[in-house]
Coordinates of N, CA, C and O in Angstrom, one line a residue:
X29 N 22.1 117.7 53.8 CA 22.9 117.3 54.7 C 22.3 117.4 55.8 O 22.4 118.6 55.7
X30 N 21.8 116.6 56.6 CA 21.5 117.5 57.8 C 22.7 116.8 59.0 O 22.9 115.9 59.0
X31 N 23.4 118.2 59.6 CA 24.4 117.8 61.2 C 24.4 117.1 62.1 O 22.9 117.2 62.1
X32 N 25.2 115.8 61.7 CA 24.9 114.6 63.1 C 24.1 113.4 62.4 O 24.2 112.8 63.1
X33 N 23.6 113.8 61.4 CA 22.8 112.6 60.6 C 21.6 113.0 60.9 O 21.0 111.5 61.1
X34 N 21.1 113.6 61.5 CA 20.0 113.1 62.5 C 18.8 113.8 61.2 O 18.8 113.5 60.5
X35 N 17.6 113.3 61.6 CA 16.5 113.9 60.9 C 15.7 115.5 60.6 O 16.0 116.0 61.7
X36 N 15.9 115.8 59.6 CA 15.2 117.4 59.8 C 14.2 117.3 60.9 O 13.3 116.9 60.8
X37 N 14.4 119.0 61.4 CA 13.5 118.8 62.2 C 11.8 120.1 61.0 O 12.1 120.6 60.6
X38 N 10.8 118.7 60.4 CA 9.5 119.6 60.1 C 8.8 120.2 60.5 O 8.8 121.4 59.7
X39 N 8.9 120.4 61.9 CA 7.8 121.3 62.6 C 8.6 122.7 62.1 O 8.0 123.9 62.1
X40 N 10.6 123.1 62.7 CA 10.9 124.3 62.4 C 11.4 124.6 60.9 O 11.0 125.5 60.6
X41 N 11.3 123.5 60.5 CA 11.5 123.6 58.6 C 10.0 124.0 58.3 O 10.2 125.3 57.4
X42 N 8.5 124.0 58.5 CA 7.7 124.4 58.1 C 7.4 126.0 59.3 O 7.2 126.6 58.1
X43 N 7.9 126.3 59.9 CA 8.3 127.3 60.2 C 8.7 128.5 59.8 O 8.0 129.2 59.9
X44 N 10.3 128.1 58.8 CA 10.6 129.4 59.0 C 10.1 129.1 56.8 O 10.1 130.6 56.8
X45 N 9.2 128.2 56.6 CA 8.6 128.0 55.1 C 7.6 129.1 55.3 O 7.0 130.4 54.7
X46 N 7.1 129.6 56.3 CA 5.7 130.2 57.1 C 6.4 131.6 57.3 O 5.8 132.5 56.3
X47 N 7.9 131.8 58.0 CA 8.2 133.1 58.1 C 8.4 133.7 56.5 O 7.7 134.8 56.5
X48 N 8.8 133.1 56.2 CA 9.6 133.3 54.7 C 8.0 134.1 53.5 O 8.5 134.7 53.2
X49 N 7.2 133.1 53.6 CA 6.3 133.6 53.0 C 5.4 135.2 53.3 O 4.8 135.5 52.5
X50 N 5.4 134.5 54.6 CA 4.9 136.0 55.1 C 6.0 137.1 55.2 O 5.2 138.8 54.5
X51 N 7.0 137.0 54.9 CA 8.0 138.2 54.5 C 7.3 138.6 52.8 O 7.6 139.3 52.7
X52 N 7.8 137.8 52.0 CA 7.5 137.9 50.9 C 6.3 138.6 50.5 O 5.7 139.6 49.7
X53 N 5.1 138.0 51.5 CA 4.0 138.6 51.3 C 3.6 140.3 51.5 O 3.3 141.2 50.9
X54 N 4.3 140.4 53.1 CA 4.5 141.8 53.3 C 5.4 142.6 52.3 O 5.0 143.8 51.9
X55 N 6.6 142.8 51.6 CA 7.3 142.7 50.9 C 6.7 143.4 49.8 O 6.3 144.2 49.3
X56 N 5.7 142.3 49.1 CA 4.8 143.0 48.3 C 4.0 144.1 48.3 O 3.5 144.7 47.4
X57 N 3.2 143.6 49.2 CA 2.2 144.7 49.7 C 2.7 146.3 49.8 O 2.8 147.4 49.4
X58 N 3.9 146.4 50.1 CA 5.1 147.4 50.4 C 5.2 147.8 49.1 O 5.2 149.3 48.9
X59 N 5.6 146.7 47.9 CA 5.6 147.5 46.8 C 4.8 147.6 46.0 O 4.5 148.4 45.3
X60 N 2.9 146.9 46.4 CA 2.0 148.0 45.9 C 1.9 149.4 46.4 O 1.4 150.3 45.4
X61 N 2.2 149.6 47.7 CA 2.0 151.0 48.3 C 2.9 151.5 47.9 O 3.2 153.0 47.9
X62 N 4.4 151.8 47.3 CA 5.2 152.3 47.3 C 4.9 152.9 46.0 O 5.0 152.6 44.9
X63 N 5.6 154.5 46.0 CA 5.5 155.0 43.8 C 7.0 155.3 43.4 O 7.3 155.8 44.6
X64 N 6.8 154.9 42.4 CA 8.0 155.2 42.0 C 7.6 156.0 41.0 O 6.5 156.0 40.5
X65 N 8.5 157.2 40.7 CA 8.7 157.9 39.5 C 9.7 157.7 38.1 O 11.1 157.6 38.5
X66 N 9.1 158.1 37.0 CA 10.5 157.8 35.8 C 9.8 159.5 35.3 O 8.4 159.6 35.0
X67 N 11.1 159.8 34.0 CA 10.7 160.6 33.3 C 11.6 161.2 31.9 O 12.3 160.0 31.9
X68 N 10.8 161.8 31.3 CA 11.3 162.1 29.4 C 11.4 163.7 28.8 O 10.6 164.2 29.6
X69 N 11.6 163.7 28.4 CA 11.9 164.8 28.0 C 12.5 166.0 28.6 O 12.1 166.8 28.5
X70 N 13.7 165.4 29.7 CA 14.2 166.4 30.3 C 13.2 166.8 31.4 O 13.2 167.7 32.3
X71 N 11.6 165.7 31.8 CA 11.1 166.0 32.9 C 9.9 166.6 32.4 O 9.1 167.1 33.1
X72 N 9.7 167.0 30.9 CA 8.8 167.6 30.5 C 7.4 166.7 30.4 O 6.5 166.9 30.7
X73 N 8.2 165.3 30.9 CA 6.6 164.0 31.0 C 7.3 163.1 32.1 O 8.0 162.8 31.7
X74 N 6.1 163.4 33.5 CA 6.9 162.4 34.3 C 5.8 161.2 34.6 O 4.2 161.9 34.5
X75 N 6.1 160.4 34.7 CA 4.6 158.9 35.4 C 5.0 158.6 36.6 O 6.7 158.3 36.9
X76 N 4.0 158.3 37.5 CA 4.5 157.5 38.9 C 3.8 156.1 38.7 O 2.0 156.2 37.8
X77 N 4.7 155.2 38.8 CA 3.8 154.0 39.0 C 4.0 153.3 40.4 O 5.1 154.1 40.9
X78 N 3.5 152.3 40.6 CA 3.9 151.7 41.8 C 4.7 150.4 41.7 O 5.5 150.6 40.5
X79 N 5.5 149.8 43.1 CA 5.9 149.3 42.8 C 6.0 147.9 42.7 O 6.5 147.0 41.5
X80 N 4.7 148.1 42.1 CA 4.3 146.3 41.3 C 3.8 146.8 39.5 O 3.4 145.9 38.9
X81 N 4.3 148.6 39.5 CA 4.2 148.6 38.1 C 2.9 148.9 37.9 O 2.7 149.4 36.5
X82 N 1.7 149.6 38.6 CA 0.4 150.0 38.5 C 0.7 151.4 38.3 O 1.3 152.5 38.9
X83 N 0.4 152.2 37.1 CA 0.1 153.4 36.4 C -0.2 154.4 37.6 O -2.2 154.1 37.5
X84 N 0.4 155.5 38.0 CA -0.9 156.2 39.0 C -1.3 157.4 38.8 O -1.9 158.4 38.9
X85 N 0.0 157.9 38.3 CA -0.1 159.5 37.4 C 0.3 159.4 36.8 O 1.8 158.8 36.4
X86 N 0.3 160.6 35.6 CA 0.7 161.2 34.2 C 1.4 162.7 34.4 O -0.1 163.4 34.6
X87 N 2.1 163.5 34.1 CA 2.4 164.5 34.6 C 2.8 165.1 32.9 O 3.7 164.7 32.6
X88 N 2.2 165.9 32.1 CA 2.7 166.5 31.4 C 3.0 167.9 31.5 O 1.7 168.9 31.3
X89 N 4.2 168.4 31.0 CA 4.2 170.2 30.8 C 3.4 170.2 29.7 O 3.6 169.9 28.6
X90 N 2.8 171.2 30.1 CA 2.3 172.4 28.9 C 2.8 172.6 27.8 O 3.1 172.2 26.4
X91 N 4.5 172.6 27.5 CA 5.5 172.9 26.9 C 5.5 171.9 26.3 O 5.9 172.0 25.0
X92 N 5.4 170.5 26.6 CA 5.3 169.1 25.9 C 4.0 169.5 24.4 O 4.5 168.5 24.1
X93 N 3.0 170.3 25.3 CA 1.9 169.6 24.0 C 2.1 170.8 23.0 O 2.2 172.2 23.4
X94 N 2.5 170.6 21.7 CA 2.4 170.3 20.2 C 1.4 170.1 19.3 O 1.2 168.6 19.1
X95 N 0.3 170.9 19.5 CA -1.2 170.1 18.8 C -0.9 169.6 17.2 O -1.3 168.3 16.9
X96 N 0.8 170.2 16.9 CA 0.4 169.5 15.3 C 1.6 168.2 15.4 O 2.3 167.4 14.5
X97 N 1.7 168.1 16.6 CA 3.2 167.0 17.1 C 2.9 166.1 18.1 O 3.2 166.4 19.5
X98 N 1.5 165.5 18.2 CA 1.1 164.6 19.4 C 2.3 163.4 19.0 O 2.0 162.7 20.0
X99 N 3.2 163.4 18.6 CA 3.5 161.9 17.7 C 4.6 162.0 19.0 O 4.9 161.0 19.2
X100 N 5.2 163.2 19.0 CA 6.7 163.1 19.7 C 6.2 162.9 21.2 O 6.7 162.5 23.0
X101 N 5.0 163.7 21.9 CA 4.1 163.9 22.9 C 3.9 162.0 23.5 O 4.0 161.8 24.4
X102 N 3.4 161.7 22.4 CA 3.6 160.4 22.4 C 4.2 159.2 23.1 O 4.6 158.3 24.0
X103 N 5.5 160.0 21.9 CA 7.2 158.7 22.2 C 7.3 159.9 24.0 O 7.8 158.3 24.6
X104 N 7.2 160.4 24.6 CA 7.7 161.1 25.3 C 6.6 160.3 26.5 O 7.6 159.6 27.7
X105 N 5.6 159.6 26.4 CA 4.8 159.7 26.9 C 5.1 158.3 27.7 O 5.1 157.5 28.7
X106 N 5.3 157.1 26.3 CA 5.9 155.9 26.5 C 7.2 155.9 27.7 O 7.2 155.0 28.0
X107 N 8.1 156.7 27.1 CA 9.9 156.7 27.5 C 8.8 157.0 29.0 O 10.2 156.4 29.6
X108 N 8.7 158.0 29.6 CA 8.0 158.4 31.0 C 8.0 156.7 31.6 O 8.0 156.5 33.0
X109 N 7.2 156.1 30.9 CA 5.9 155.2 31.6 C 7.2 154.0 31.8 O 7.5 153.4 32.4
X110 N 7.8 154.0 30.9 CA 9.1 152.5 30.7 C 10.3 152.8 32.0 O 10.5 152.8 32.3
X111 N 10.8 153.9 31.7 CA 11.6 154.5 32.5 C 11.3 154.5 33.6 O 11.7 153.7 35.6
X112 N 9.6 154.7 34.5 CA 9.0 154.0 35.8 C 9.2 152.8 36.2 O 9.3 152.3 37.4
X113 N 8.7 152.4 34.9 CA 8.5 151.0 35.1 C 9.8 150.1 36.0 O 9.7 149.1 36.5
X114 N 11.3 150.5 34.5 CA 11.9 150.1 35.0 C 12.7 150.5 36.5 O 13.1 149.7 36.7
X115 N 12.6 151.6 36.8 CA 12.4 151.9 38.5 C 11.6 150.7 40.2 O 12.3 150.5 40.5
X116 N 10.5 150.7 38.8 CA 9.5 149.7 39.7 C 10.5 148.6 39.8 O 10.5 147.7 41.0
X117 N 10.8 148.4 38.9 CA 11.3 147.0 38.7 C 12.6 146.9 40.0 O 12.9 145.7 40.4
X118 N 13.3 147.6 39.3 CA 14.6 147.9 40.2 C 14.2 148.1 42.0 O 14.7 147.0 42.7
X119 N 13.1 148.1 42.1 CA 12.7 148.4 43.4 C 12.1 146.5 44.3 O 12.7 146.3 45.1
X120 N 11.7 145.9 43.2 CA 11.6 145.0 43.1 C 12.5 144.2 43.5 O 12.4 143.4 44.4
X121 N 13.4 144.0 42.8 CA 15.0 143.4 42.9 C 15.2 143.4 43.8 O 15.4 143.0 44.4
X122 N 15.0 144.9 44.8 CA 15.7 145.4 46.0 C 14.7 144.4 47.1 O 15.4 144.1 47.9
X123 N 13.7 144.8 47.0 CA 13.0 144.1 47.8 C 12.5 143.3 48.3 O 12.4 141.5 49.0
X124 N 12.3 142.3 46.8 CA 12.1 140.8 47.1 C 13.2 139.2 46.5 O 13.3 138.6 46.5
X125 N 14.1 140.2 45.8 CA 15.4 139.3 45.5 C 15.5 138.4 46.5 O 16.1 137.7 46.7
X126 N 16.2 139.3 47.5 CA 17.0 138.6 48.9 C 15.4 137.6 49.7 O 16.6 136.5 49.8
X127 N 14.2 137.8 49.5 CA 13.7 136.7 49.9 C 13.0 135.7 48.7 O 13.2 134.2 49.1
X128 N 13.2 135.9 47.5 CA 13.3 134.6 46.5 C 14.7 134.1 46.6 O 14.9 132.7 46.3
X129 N 15.8 134.4 47.4 CA 17.3 133.6 47.1 C 16.7 132.6 48.0 O 17.4 131.3 48.6
X130 N 15.9 132.8 49.4 CA 15.7 132.5 50.4 C 15.2 131.5 50.5 O 15.0 130.0 51.4
X131 N 14.3 131.7 49.5 CA 13.5 130.1 49.1 C 14.3 129.1 47.8 O 13.4 128.3 46.5
X132 N 15.5 129.5 47.5 CA 15.7 128.7 46.3 C 16.4 129.4 45.3 O 16.7 128.2 44.3
X133 N 16.3 130.5 45.2 CA 15.6 130.5 43.3 C 14.5 131.8 42.9 O 14.3 132.3 44.2
X134 N 14.8 132.2 41.9 CA 14.0 132.9 41.8 C 12.3 132.5 41.8 O 12.3 131.3 41.9
X135 N 11.8 133.9 42.1 CA 10.1 133.2 41.8 C 9.4 133.1 41.0 O 9.1 134.1 39.7
X136 N 8.7 132.4 40.4 CA 8.1 132.4 38.6 C 7.3 133.5 38.4 O 6.2 133.9 39.8
X137 N 6.9 133.8 37.9 CA 6.4 135.2 37.2 C 7.2 136.9 37.8 O 6.7 137.9 37.4
X138 N 8.2 136.6 39.0 CA 9.2 137.9 39.3 C 10.2 137.6 37.9 O 10.5 136.6 37.6
X139 N 10.2 138.9 37.8 CA 11.7 139.5 36.6 C 12.9 139.3 36.9 O 14.0 139.8 36.0
X140 N 13.0 138.1 38.2 CA 15.0 138.6 38.4 C 14.9 136.2 38.7 O 13.9 135.9 39.0

């Protein structure tokens, strides 16, 4: 409902939509540049991903390497990457959540 019963100012609505679109694009670019860490095994394996979820680095402490037990190392790697991705999703929610709400709800393809 428009206050006063008048017609919506289409130019103003278009400008607001364009600003929100630009804000969303800026936030997505910032996420792509921001790196987030996750770890497993008390820090024996550390993974770094971007806020968009792209794996950038993987550090493995030599103490985690046992040639007779590569399965445990693989589990630690998966856990560290998973933790990093959870941190990336939290960052996405923090950065993009308010923008998505401003657009009337969730944005298709985003996890919130």
